[in-house]
Amino acid sequence: MIETDIEGSTVLVVDDTPANISILLDFLGQGDFRVLVAEDGESALEQIEHAKPDLILLDVMMPGLDGHETCRMLKESDETRDIPVIFMTALSEVEDKVLGFELGAVDYITKPFQHEEVLARVRTHLAMRDLQSRLEEANANLEKRVAQRTAELSEAFASLENLKKRLQEENRYLQEEIKREHNFDQIVGSHSSIVDLMQNVKLVAPTDSTVLINGETGTGKELIARAIHELSCRGSRALVTVNCGAISAGLVESELFGHERGSFTGATQRRQGRFELADGGSLFLDEVGELPPETQVKLLRVLQEQEFERVGGSATIKVDVRVIAATNRNLAKAVSDGAFRSDLYYRLNVFPLDLPPLRDRKSDITGLVDYFLKKISARLRKSITGVSEEALVRLMQYSWPGNVRELENCIERAVILARSEVLDAELLSLNHTTEISGTNSLDQLEVIEKDIILEALRKSGWKVGGENGAASILDRPPSTVRDRIRKLGIEKP
């Protein structure tokens, strides 16, 4: 049961009959109410201006301003509208009661007065008014709390919007990574140069050291960068990539460090740069040798201090970014020619990795062809099981100036054109400027096969069978490998 606080409430009695006033004063005094008295409507309205009562007992029949008119005036005023009015009357006509309720009265007390009835009705309506006041106060407090909470939520929402924008940018990079499907397993090769390279990748990946990847176009520099990132403690965060050679000199600083709104024509809003997006993760700067001199200075500062300012901004932004750079240029020569800063070169060249061109590891071509055939055939929904001997000879003869990327594109074109399960030589679009001399393609194939088996034997320590043997490396049965060693006249030196 809800408790109410009505004791000591003020009740205004409005009646032109002294006897009635006397009776009500006695009744209400026993109920511990404070009682005010008025003899007519006019004096009641004047008195209310000075002392606002909690409830009004209003006689209907009074000279001058009667009870109905007095009630109407009370309900028209904002100051007195909420005061409950109980009419007092000896009349029993339904019309009078209906009119009273229409004017805003809450109840009726009939004359002659009954002690218990008067107190019960007064207490009931005072309790109802007390509950209503509490409810209004509670609602006001609730609205205040809601407004305060709304302001806090608006501030939090603004922070979330900023975080959302950053996460959307990070997600865009992550989606690009997913689409490319780059992972450690895609680094295909058993040539000693690739094996040594991957051992160094595993050594440097867990550190935060800056890595500089050197290699011709198409050798897989970005793939190595992704392997380093994925094997590091930052692998759960984004690897943000920037092709420094594909961005105009005027926009490269904005791309790397971001810009403030209005910092240049077209800067309609603040934009986070790649360094901010890579915070906590890694940043891959591809073709870093193409950076203009003024940007090289800023990049050097980030590598040294892990801080920078946006273009057009003054606030210093701190970041935690591991930088992996790559280039197809000879940066040491660029330094000597004055085209690249020497201090930046030494900052980038902490742990250099050199990717060999495909022409220097032709023994990996067979494995790469098998890998690309499976990958591309699945994507294009075609069933290609291999390449013909003549096609393999042509692939081995070619110098591959575009390296692994050119090989993948070549296989994809051939798969698209293929009408059988085996790719024929005529499907390969190659510029044969470096063909092996000779008239018999089968003889040429035997030369290539001998080189491949010799490479596998050197890696296995001239062990043919068993784990890590040449047969395992070549993915062929040991009996087949021994037979080919004998037929090709391969002997241990």
Coordinates of C-alpha atoms in Angstrom, one line a residue:
M1 CA 0.0 0.0 0.0
I2 CA 1.3 3.4 -1.0
E3 CA 1.7 5.8 2.0
T4 CA 0.6 9.5 1.6
D5 CA 1.4 12.6 3.5
I6 CA -1.8 14.6 3.9
E7 CA -1.7 15.6 7.6
G8 CA -1.4 19.3 8.1
S9 CA -2.8 19.9 4.6
T10 CA -4.7 23.3 4.1
V11 CA -8.4 23.2 3.3
L12 CA -10.3 26.3 2.2
V13 CA -14.0 26.3 3.3
V14 CA -16.2 28.6 1.2
D15 CA -19.7 29.0 2.6
D16 CA -22.0 31.9 3.4
T17 CA -23.6 30.2 6.4
P18 CA -21.7 30.6 9.7
A19 CA -23.2 27.4 11.2
N20 CA -21.9 25.3 8.3
I21 CA -18.5 26.8 8.7
S22 CA -18.5 26.1 12.4
I23 CA -19.4 22.4 11.8
L24 CA -16.7 22.0 9.2
L25 CA -14.1 23.7 11.3
D26 CA -14.8 21.1 14.1
F27 CA -14.7 18.1 11.7
L28 CA -11.6 19.2 9.9
G29 CA -9.8 20.2 13.1
Q30 CA -10.2 16.6 14.4
G31 CA -8.5 15.5 11.2
D32 CA -5.4 17.6 11.9
F33 CA -6.0 19.8 8.8
R34 CA -5.2 23.5 8.6
V35 CA -8.5 25.4 7.8
L36 CA -9.0 28.6 5.9
V37 CA -12.4 30.3 5.7
A38 CA -14.2 32.5 3.0
E39 CA -17.8 33.7 3.1
D40 CA -18.3 34.0 -0.7
G41 CA -16.7 33.4 -4.1
E42 CA -15.0 36.8 -4.4
S43 CA -13.3 36.6 -1.0
A44 CA -12.2 33.0 -1.7
L45 CA -10.5 34.1 -4.9
E46 CA -8.7 36.9 -3.1
Q47 CA -7.6 34.7 -0.3
I48 CA -6.2 32.1 -2.7
E49 CA -3.9 34.7 -4.2
H50 CA -2.1 34.9 -0.8
A51 CA -2.4 31.3 0.6
K52 CA -2.9 28.5 -1.9
P53 CA -4.9 25.7 -0.3
D54 CA -4.5 22.0 -1.0
L55 CA -8.3 21.4 -1.3
I56 CA -11.4 23.6 -1.5
L57 CA -14.8 22.9 0.0
L58 CA -17.1 25.1 -2.1
D59 CA -20.8 25.9 -1.4
V60 CA -22.9 25.9 -4.5
M61 CA -25.6 28.4 -3.5
M62 CA -24.0 31.7 -2.4
P63 CA -24.9 35.4 -3.1
G64 CA -22.9 37.2 -5.7
L65 CA -20.4 34.8 -7.2
D66 CA -22.0 31.4 -6.7
G67 CA -20.1 28.1 -6.4
H68 CA -20.3 27.1 -10.1
E69 CA -18.9 30.4 -11.3
T70 CA -16.2 30.4 -8.7
C71 CA -15.2 26.9 -9.8
R72 CA -15.1 27.9 -13.4
M73 CA -12.8 30.8 -12.6
L74 CA -10.5 28.5 -10.5
K75 CA -10.2 26.1 -13.4
E76 CA -9.4 28.8 -15.9
S77 CA -6.3 29.9 -14.0
D78 CA -3.0 28.1 -14.4
E79 CA -2.3 28.9 -10.7
T80 CA -5.4 27.2 -9.3
R81 CA -6.4 24.7 -12.0
D82 CA -4.9 21.7 -10.2
I83 CA -6.6 22.4 -6.7
P84 CA -9.3 19.7 -6.1
V85 CA -12.8 21.3 -5.6
I86 CA -15.5 19.5 -3.6
F87 CA -19.0 21.1 -3.9
M88 CA -21.2 21.3 -0.8
T89 CA -24.9 21.4 -1.5
A90 CA -28.3 20.4 -0.2
L91 CA -29.5 20.1 -3.8
S92 CA -30.0 16.6 -5.3
E93 CA -30.8 17.5 -8.9
V94 CA -28.7 15.5 -11.3
E95 CA -28.3 18.5 -13.6
D96 CA -26.5 20.5 -10.9
K97 CA -24.1 17.6 -10.2
V98 CA -23.4 17.1 -13.9
L99 CA -22.7 20.8 -14.3
G100 CA -20.4 20.8 -11.3
F101 CA -18.3 17.9 -12.7
E102 CA -18.2 19.6 -16.1
L103 CA -16.8 22.7 -14.5
G104 CA -14.0 20.6 -12.9
A105 CA -15.2 19.6 -9.5
V106 CA -14.0 16.2 -8.2
D107 CA -16.8 15.3 -5.7
Y108 CA -19.9 16.4 -3.8
I109 CA -20.8 16.6 -0.1
T110 CA -24.4 16.8 0.7
K111 CA -26.0 18.8 3.5
P112 CA -26.6 18.2 6.4
F113 CA -22.9 17.2 6.8
Q114 CA -21.9 13.8 8.1
H115 CA -18.7 13.8 10.1
E116 CA -17.2 10.5 8.7
E117 CA -18.3 11.3 5.1
V118 CA -16.6 14.8 5.2
L119 CA -13.3 13.4 6.5
A120 CA -13.4 10.4 4.2
R121 CA -13.9 12.5 1.0
V122 CA -11.4 15.2 2.0
R123 CA -8.7 12.6 2.9
T124 CA -9.4 10.6 -0.3
H125 CA -9.0 13.6 -2.6
L126 CA -6.0 15.0 -0.7
A127 CA -4.3 11.6 -1.0
M128 CA -5.0 11.5 -4.7
R129 CA -3.6 15.0 -5.1
D130 CA -0.5 14.0 -3.1
L131 CA 0.0 10.9 -5.2
Q132 CA -0.4 13.0 -8.4
S133 CA 2.1 15.6 -7.1
R134 CA 4.6 12.8 -6.4
L135 CA 4.0 11.3 -9.8
E136 CA 4.6 14.7 -11.5
E137 CA 7.8 15.2 -9.5
A138 CA 8.9 11.7 -10.3
N139 CA 8.2 12.3 -14.0
A140 CA 10.1 15.6 -13.9
N141 CA 13.1 13.8 -12.3
L142 CA 12.8 11.1 -14.8
E143 CA 12.8 13.5 -17.7
K144 CA 15.8 15.3 -16.2
R145 CA 17.6 12.0 -15.9
V146 CA 16.6 11.0 -19.4
A147 CA 17.8 14.3 -20.7
Q148 CA 21.1 13.9 -18.9
R149 CA 21.5 10.3 -20.1
T150 CA 20.5 11.4 -23.6
A151 CA 23.3 14.0 -23.5
E152 CA 25.8 11.3 -22.3
L153 CA 24.6 8.9 -25.0
S154 CA 24.9 11.6 -27.7
E155 CA 28.5 12.2 -26.6
A156 CA 29.1 8.4 -26.6
F157 CA 27.4 8.1 -29.9
A158 CA 29.7 10.7 -31.4
S159 CA 32.7 8.8 -30.1
L160 CA 31.2 5.6 -31.6
E161 CA 30.7 7.3 -34.9
N162 CA 34.4 8.2 -35.0
L163 CA 35.3 4.7 -34.1
K164 CA 32.9 3.3 -36.6
K165 CA 34.5 5.4 -39.4
R166 CA 37.9 4.0 -38.4
L167 CA 36.6 0.4 -38.2
Q168 CA 34.9 0.8 -41.6
E169 CA 38.2 1.9 -43.1
E170 CA 40.0 -1.0 -41.5
N171 CA 37.2 -3.3 -42.6
R172 CA 37.6 -2.1 -46.2
Y173 CA 41.3 -3.1 -46.1
L174 CA 40.4 -6.5 -44.4
Q175 CA 37.8 -7.2 -47.1
E176 CA 40.4 -6.5 -49.8
E177 CA 42.7 -9.0 -48.1
I178 CA 40.0 -11.6 -47.9
K179 CA 39.2 -11.1 -51.6
R180 CA 42.8 -11.5 -52.5
E181 CA 42.9 -14.7 -50.4
H182 CA 46.6 -14.1 -49.6
N183 CA 48.0 -16.4 -47.0
F184 CA 51.3 -18.1 -46.1
D185 CA 50.4 -21.3 -48.0
Q186 CA 50.4 -19.3 -51.3
I187 CA 54.2 -18.9 -51.2
V188 CA 55.0 -21.8 -53.5
G189 CA 58.6 -22.8 -54.1
S190 CA 61.2 -25.4 -53.1
H191 CA 64.2 -23.6 -54.7
S192 CA 67.0 -23.0 -52.1
S193 CA 66.6 -19.2 -52.5
I194 CA 62.9 -19.4 -51.5
V195 CA 63.6 -21.8 -48.7
D196 CA 66.3 -19.4 -47.3
L197 CA 64.0 -16.5 -47.8
M198 CA 61.1 -18.1 -45.8
Q199 CA 63.5 -19.0 -43.0
N200 CA 64.4 -15.3 -42.7
V201 CA 60.7 -14.4 -42.8
K202 CA 60.0 -16.6 -39.9
L203 CA 62.9 -15.1 -38.0
V204 CA 62.0 -11.5 -38.5
A205 CA 58.2 -11.8 -38.3
P206 CA 57.8 -12.0 -34.5
T207 CA 59.9 -8.8 -34.1
D208 CA 58.8 -5.2 -34.7
S209 CA 61.8 -4.5 -36.9
T210 CA 61.3 -2.6 -40.1
V211 CA 61.7 -4.9 -43.2
L212 CA 62.7 -3.8 -46.7
I213 CA 61.7 -6.3 -49.4
N214 CA 63.7 -6.0 -52.6
G215 CA 62.5 -7.6 -55.8
E216 CA 61.4 -7.2 -59.4
T217 CA 57.8 -6.4 -60.3
G218 CA 55.7 -9.5 -59.9
T219 CA 58.0 -11.5 -57.7
G220 CA 55.5 -11.5 -54.8
K221 CA 56.7 -8.7 -52.5
E222 CA 53.2 -8.0 -51.1
L223 CA 52.7 -11.8 -50.4
I224 CA 55.9 -11.8 -48.4
A225 CA 54.8 -8.7 -46.5
R226 CA 51.5 -10.4 -45.6
A227 CA 53.3 -13.5 -44.4
I228 CA 55.5 -11.3 -42.1
H229 CA 52.4 -9.6 -40.8
E230 CA 50.4 -12.8 -40.3
L231 CA 53.2 -14.5 -38.4
S232 CA 53.7 -11.5 -36.1
C233 CA 51.9 -10.6 -32.9
R234 CA 50.0 -8.0 -34.9
G235 CA 48.4 -10.6 -37.2
S236 CA 44.9 -10.1 -35.7
R237 CA 45.0 -6.4 -36.7
A238 CA 44.8 -4.9 -40.2
L239 CA 47.7 -4.9 -42.7
V240 CA 47.1 -1.6 -44.4
T241 CA 48.8 -1.3 -47.9
V242 CA 49.8 1.8 -49.8
N243 CA 51.2 1.7 -53.3
C244 CA 53.4 4.8 -53.2
G245 CA 54.0 4.8 -56.9
A246 CA 50.2 4.9 -57.7
I247 CA 49.5 8.1 -55.7
S248 CA 50.2 11.6 -57.1
A249 CA 52.9 13.6 -55.3
G250 CA 50.3 16.2 -54.2
L251 CA 48.1 13.6 -52.4
V252 CA 50.6 11.2 -51.0
E253 CA 51.0 13.0 -47.7
S254 CA 47.2 13.2 -47.2
E255 CA 47.0 9.5 -48.1
L256 CA 49.7 8.5 -45.5
F257 CA 49.0 11.0 -42.7
G258 CA 45.4 12.2 -43.3
H259 CA 44.1 15.7 -43.5
E260 CA 41.9 18.2 -41.7
R261 CA 38.8 19.7 -43.1
G262 CA 39.5 22.7 -45.4
S263 CA 43.3 22.0 -45.5
F264 CA 43.2 22.1 -49.3
T265 CA 40.7 22.3 -52.1
G266 CA 38.3 19.3 -52.0
A267 CA 39.0 18.5 -48.3
T268 CA 35.4 18.7 -47.2
Q269 CA 35.9 16.7 -44.1
R270 CA 38.6 15.3 -41.8
R271 CA 40.2 12.1 -43.1
Q272 CA 42.3 9.6 -41.3
G273 CA 45.5 8.6 -43.1
R274 CA 46.9 5.1 -43.6
F275 CA 49.2 5.4 -40.5
E276 CA 46.2 6.0 -38.2
L277 CA 44.3 3.1 -39.8
A278 CA 47.2 0.8 -39.2
D279 CA 47.6 1.8 -35.6
G280 CA 48.3 -1.4 -33.7
G281 CA 48.9 -3.3 -36.9
S282 CA 51.3 -3.1 -39.9
L283 CA 51.7 -0.7 -42.8
F284 CA 53.0 -2.0 -46.1
L285 CA 54.6 0.7 -48.2
D286 CA 54.9 -0.8 -51.7
E287 CA 57.2 0.9 -54.1
V288 CA 58.6 3.1 -51.3
G289 CA 61.3 4.4 -53.6
E290 CA 58.7 6.5 -55.5
L291 CA 58.0 8.8 -52.5
P292 CA 58.7 12.5 -53.1
P293 CA 61.6 14.0 -51.0
E294 CA 59.3 16.1 -48.8
T295 CA 57.3 13.0 -47.9
Q296 CA 60.5 11.1 -47.2
V297 CA 61.2 13.6 -44.4
K298 CA 57.9 13.0 -42.7
L299 CA 58.1 9.2 -43.1
L300 CA 61.6 9.3 -41.4
R301 CA 60.0 11.1 -38.4
V302 CA 57.2 8.5 -38.1
L303 CA 59.8 5.7 -38.2
Q304 CA 61.9 7.5 -35.5
E305 CA 59.2 9.0 -33.2
Q306 CA 56.0 7.1 -34.1
E307 CA 54.1 10.4 -34.4
F308 CA 53.0 12.9 -37.0
E309 CA 50.4 15.6 -37.8
R310 CA 47.6 15.5 -40.3
V311 CA 47.9 17.8 -43.3
G312 CA 46.5 21.2 -42.2
G313 CA 46.5 20.1 -38.5
S314 CA 48.6 21.0 -35.5
A315 CA 47.7 18.1 -33.1
T316 CA 50.4 15.5 -32.8
I317 CA 49.1 11.9 -33.3
K318 CA 50.9 9.0 -31.7
V319 CA 50.7 5.6 -33.4
D320 CA 52.1 2.1 -32.9
V321 CA 52.8 0.8 -36.4
R322 CA 55.2 -1.7 -37.8
V323 CA 56.4 -0.7 -41.3
I324 CA 57.2 -3.2 -44.0
A325 CA 58.5 -1.5 -47.2
A326 CA 59.1 -2.9 -50.7
T327 CA 60.8 -1.6 -53.8
N328 CA 61.7 -2.8 -57.3
R329 CA 64.4 -0.1 -57.5
N330 CA 68.0 -0.2 -56.4
L331 CA 67.6 2.1 -53.4
A332 CA 71.3 2.1 -52.6
K333 CA 72.0 3.5 -56.1
A334 CA 69.1 6.0 -55.6
V335 CA 70.8 7.2 -52.4
S336 CA 74.1 7.7 -54.2
D337 CA 72.3 9.5 -57.1
G338 CA 70.6 11.8 -54.5
A339 CA 67.1 10.6 -55.4
F340 CA 66.5 9.0 -52.0
R341 CA 67.4 10.1 -48.5
S342 CA 70.2 8.1 -47.0
D343 CA 68.9 8.4 -43.4
L344 CA 65.5 7.0 -44.5
Y345 CA 67.2 4.2 -46.5
Y346 CA 69.1 3.1 -43.4
R347 CA 65.9 3.3 -41.3
L348 CA 64.0 1.1 -43.8
N349 CA 66.9 -1.3 -44.5
V350 CA 67.0 -2.8 -41.0
F351 CA 66.2 -6.3 -42.2
P352 CA 66.4 -6.6 -46.0
L353 CA 64.8 -9.5 -47.9
D354 CA 65.7 -10.2 -51.5
L355 CA 63.1 -12.0 -53.7
P356 CA 64.7 -13.8 -56.6
P357 CA 63.2 -13.4 -60.1
L358 CA 61.4 -16.4 -61.5
R359 CA 64.1 -16.9 -64.2
D360 CA 66.6 -17.7 -61.4
R361 CA 64.4 -20.4 -59.8
K362 CA 62.9 -22.2 -62.8
S363 CA 62.7 -25.4 -60.9
D364 CA 59.7 -23.9 -59.1
I365 CA 57.8 -23.4 -62.3
T366 CA 56.3 -26.9 -62.2
G367 CA 54.9 -26.4 -58.7
L368 CA 53.7 -22.9 -59.4
V369 CA 51.9 -24.1 -62.6
D370 CA 50.2 -26.9 -60.6
Y371 CA 49.2 -24.5 -57.9
F372 CA 47.8 -21.9 -60.3
L373 CA 45.9 -24.6 -62.3
K374 CA 44.1 -25.8 -59.2
K375 CA 43.3 -22.3 -58.0
I376 CA 42.2 -20.8 -61.3
S377 CA 40.3 -23.9 -62.5
A378 CA 38.3 -23.9 -59.3
R379 CA 37.5 -20.2 -59.6
L380 CA 36.5 -20.5 -63.2
R381 CA 34.7 -23.8 -62.7
K382 CA 36.7 -25.7 -65.2
S383 CA 38.3 -29.1 -65.0
I384 CA 42.0 -28.7 -66.0
T385 CA 44.3 -31.5 -64.9
G386 CA 47.7 -30.4 -66.2
V387 CA 49.7 -29.1 -69.1
S388 CA 51.2 -30.9 -72.1
E389 CA 54.9 -31.7 -72.3
E390 CA 55.4 -29.2 -75.1
A391 CA 53.6 -26.5 -73.0
L392 CA 55.8 -27.3 -70.0
V393 CA 58.9 -26.9 -72.2
R394 CA 57.8 -23.5 -73.4
L395 CA 57.0 -22.4 -69.9
M396 CA 60.5 -23.5 -68.8
Q397 CA 62.2 -21.8 -71.8
Y398 CA 60.6 -18.4 -71.2
S399 CA 62.5 -15.7 -69.3
W400 CA 59.4 -14.4 -67.3
P401 CA 60.2 -10.7 -67.2
G402 CA 56.9 -10.2 -65.3
N403 CA 57.9 -13.1 -62.9
V404 CA 55.3 -15.1 -60.9
R405 CA 52.5 -12.6 -61.6
E406 CA 53.1 -13.0 -65.4
L407 CA 53.0 -16.8 -65.0
E408 CA 49.7 -16.7 -63.1
N409 CA 48.2 -14.4 -65.8
C410 CA 49.5 -16.7 -68.5
I411 CA 47.9 -19.8 -66.9
E412 CA 44.6 -17.9 -66.4
R413 CA 44.4 -16.9 -70.0
A414 CA 45.2 -20.5 -71.1
V415 CA 42.5 -22.0 -68.7
I416 CA 39.9 -19.6 -70.1
L417 CA 40.7 -20.7 -73.7
A418 CA 41.1 -24.4 -72.9
R419 CA 38.7 -26.9 -74.4
S420 CA 40.2 -30.0 -73.0
E421 CA 41.6 -31.1 -69.6
V422 CA 45.2 -30.5 -70.6
L423 CA 46.6 -27.1 -71.6
D424 CA 48.4 -27.2 -75.0
A425 CA 51.4 -25.1 -75.9
E426 CA 49.4 -23.0 -78.5
L427 CA 47.2 -21.6 -75.6
L428 CA 50.3 -19.9 -74.0
S429 CA 50.7 -16.3 -75.1
L430 CA 54.4 -15.9 -74.6
N431 CA 57.1 -13.7 -76.1
H432 CA 59.8 -16.2 -76.8
T433 CA 62.9 -14.1 -76.9
T434 CA 64.9 -16.4 -74.7
E435 CA 64.1 -19.9 -76.0
I436 CA 66.6 -22.7 -75.4
S437 CA 68.4 -23.6 -78.6
G438 CA 67.8 -27.1 -80.0
T439 CA 65.6 -28.9 -82.3
N440 CA 64.1 -31.6 -80.1
S441 CA 61.6 -30.3 -77.5
L442 CA 61.7 -33.7 -75.7
D443 CA 65.5 -33.4 -75.3
Q444 CA 65.0 -29.9 -73.9
L445 CA 62.4 -31.3 -71.4
E446 CA 64.9 -33.9 -70.2
V447 CA 67.5 -31.2 -69.6
I448 CA 64.9 -29.2 -67.5
E449 CA 63.8 -32.4 -65.7
K450 CA 67.4 -33.2 -64.8
D451 CA 67.9 -29.7 -63.3
I452 CA 64.8 -30.1 -61.2
I453 CA 65.8 -33.5 -59.9
L454 CA 69.3 -32.3 -59.1
E455 CA 67.9 -29.4 -57.2
A456 CA 65.7 -31.7 -55.1
L457 CA 68.6 -34.1 -54.5
R458 CA 70.8 -31.2 -53.3
K459 CA 68.1 -30.1 -50.8
S460 CA 67.6 -33.6 -49.5
G461 CA 71.3 -34.3 -49.1
W462 CA 71.0 -36.8 -51.9
K463 CA 68.5 -38.9 -50.1
V464 CA 65.8 -40.2 -52.4
G465 CA 63.1 -41.8 -50.2
G466 CA 61.7 -41.2 -46.8
E467 CA 60.7 -37.9 -45.0
N468 CA 62.3 -34.8 -46.6
G469 CA 63.7 -37.0 -49.4
A470 CA 63.9 -35.9 -53.1
A471 CA 60.8 -38.0 -53.9
S472 CA 58.9 -36.2 -51.1
I473 CA 60.1 -32.8 -52.4
L474 CA 59.1 -33.6 -56.0
D475 CA 55.8 -35.3 -54.8
R476 CA 56.6 -38.4 -56.8
P477 CA 57.0 -42.1 -55.8
P478 CA 60.6 -43.0 -54.8
S479 CA 60.7 -45.8 -57.4
T480 CA 59.8 -43.3 -60.2
V481 CA 62.5 -40.8 -59.0
R482 CA 65.2 -43.5 -58.8
D483 CA 64.2 -44.7 -62.3
R484 CA 64.5 -41.2 -63.7
I485 CA 67.9 -40.6 -61.9
R486 CA 69.2 -43.8 -63.6
K487 CA 67.8 -42.9 -67.1
L488 CA 69.1 -39.3 -66.9
G489 CA 72.5 -40.4 -65.8
I490 CA 72.5 -38.3 -62.6
E491 CA 75.4 -39.1 -60.3
K492 CA 76.3 -37.7 -56.9
P493 CA 79.4 -35.4 -57.2

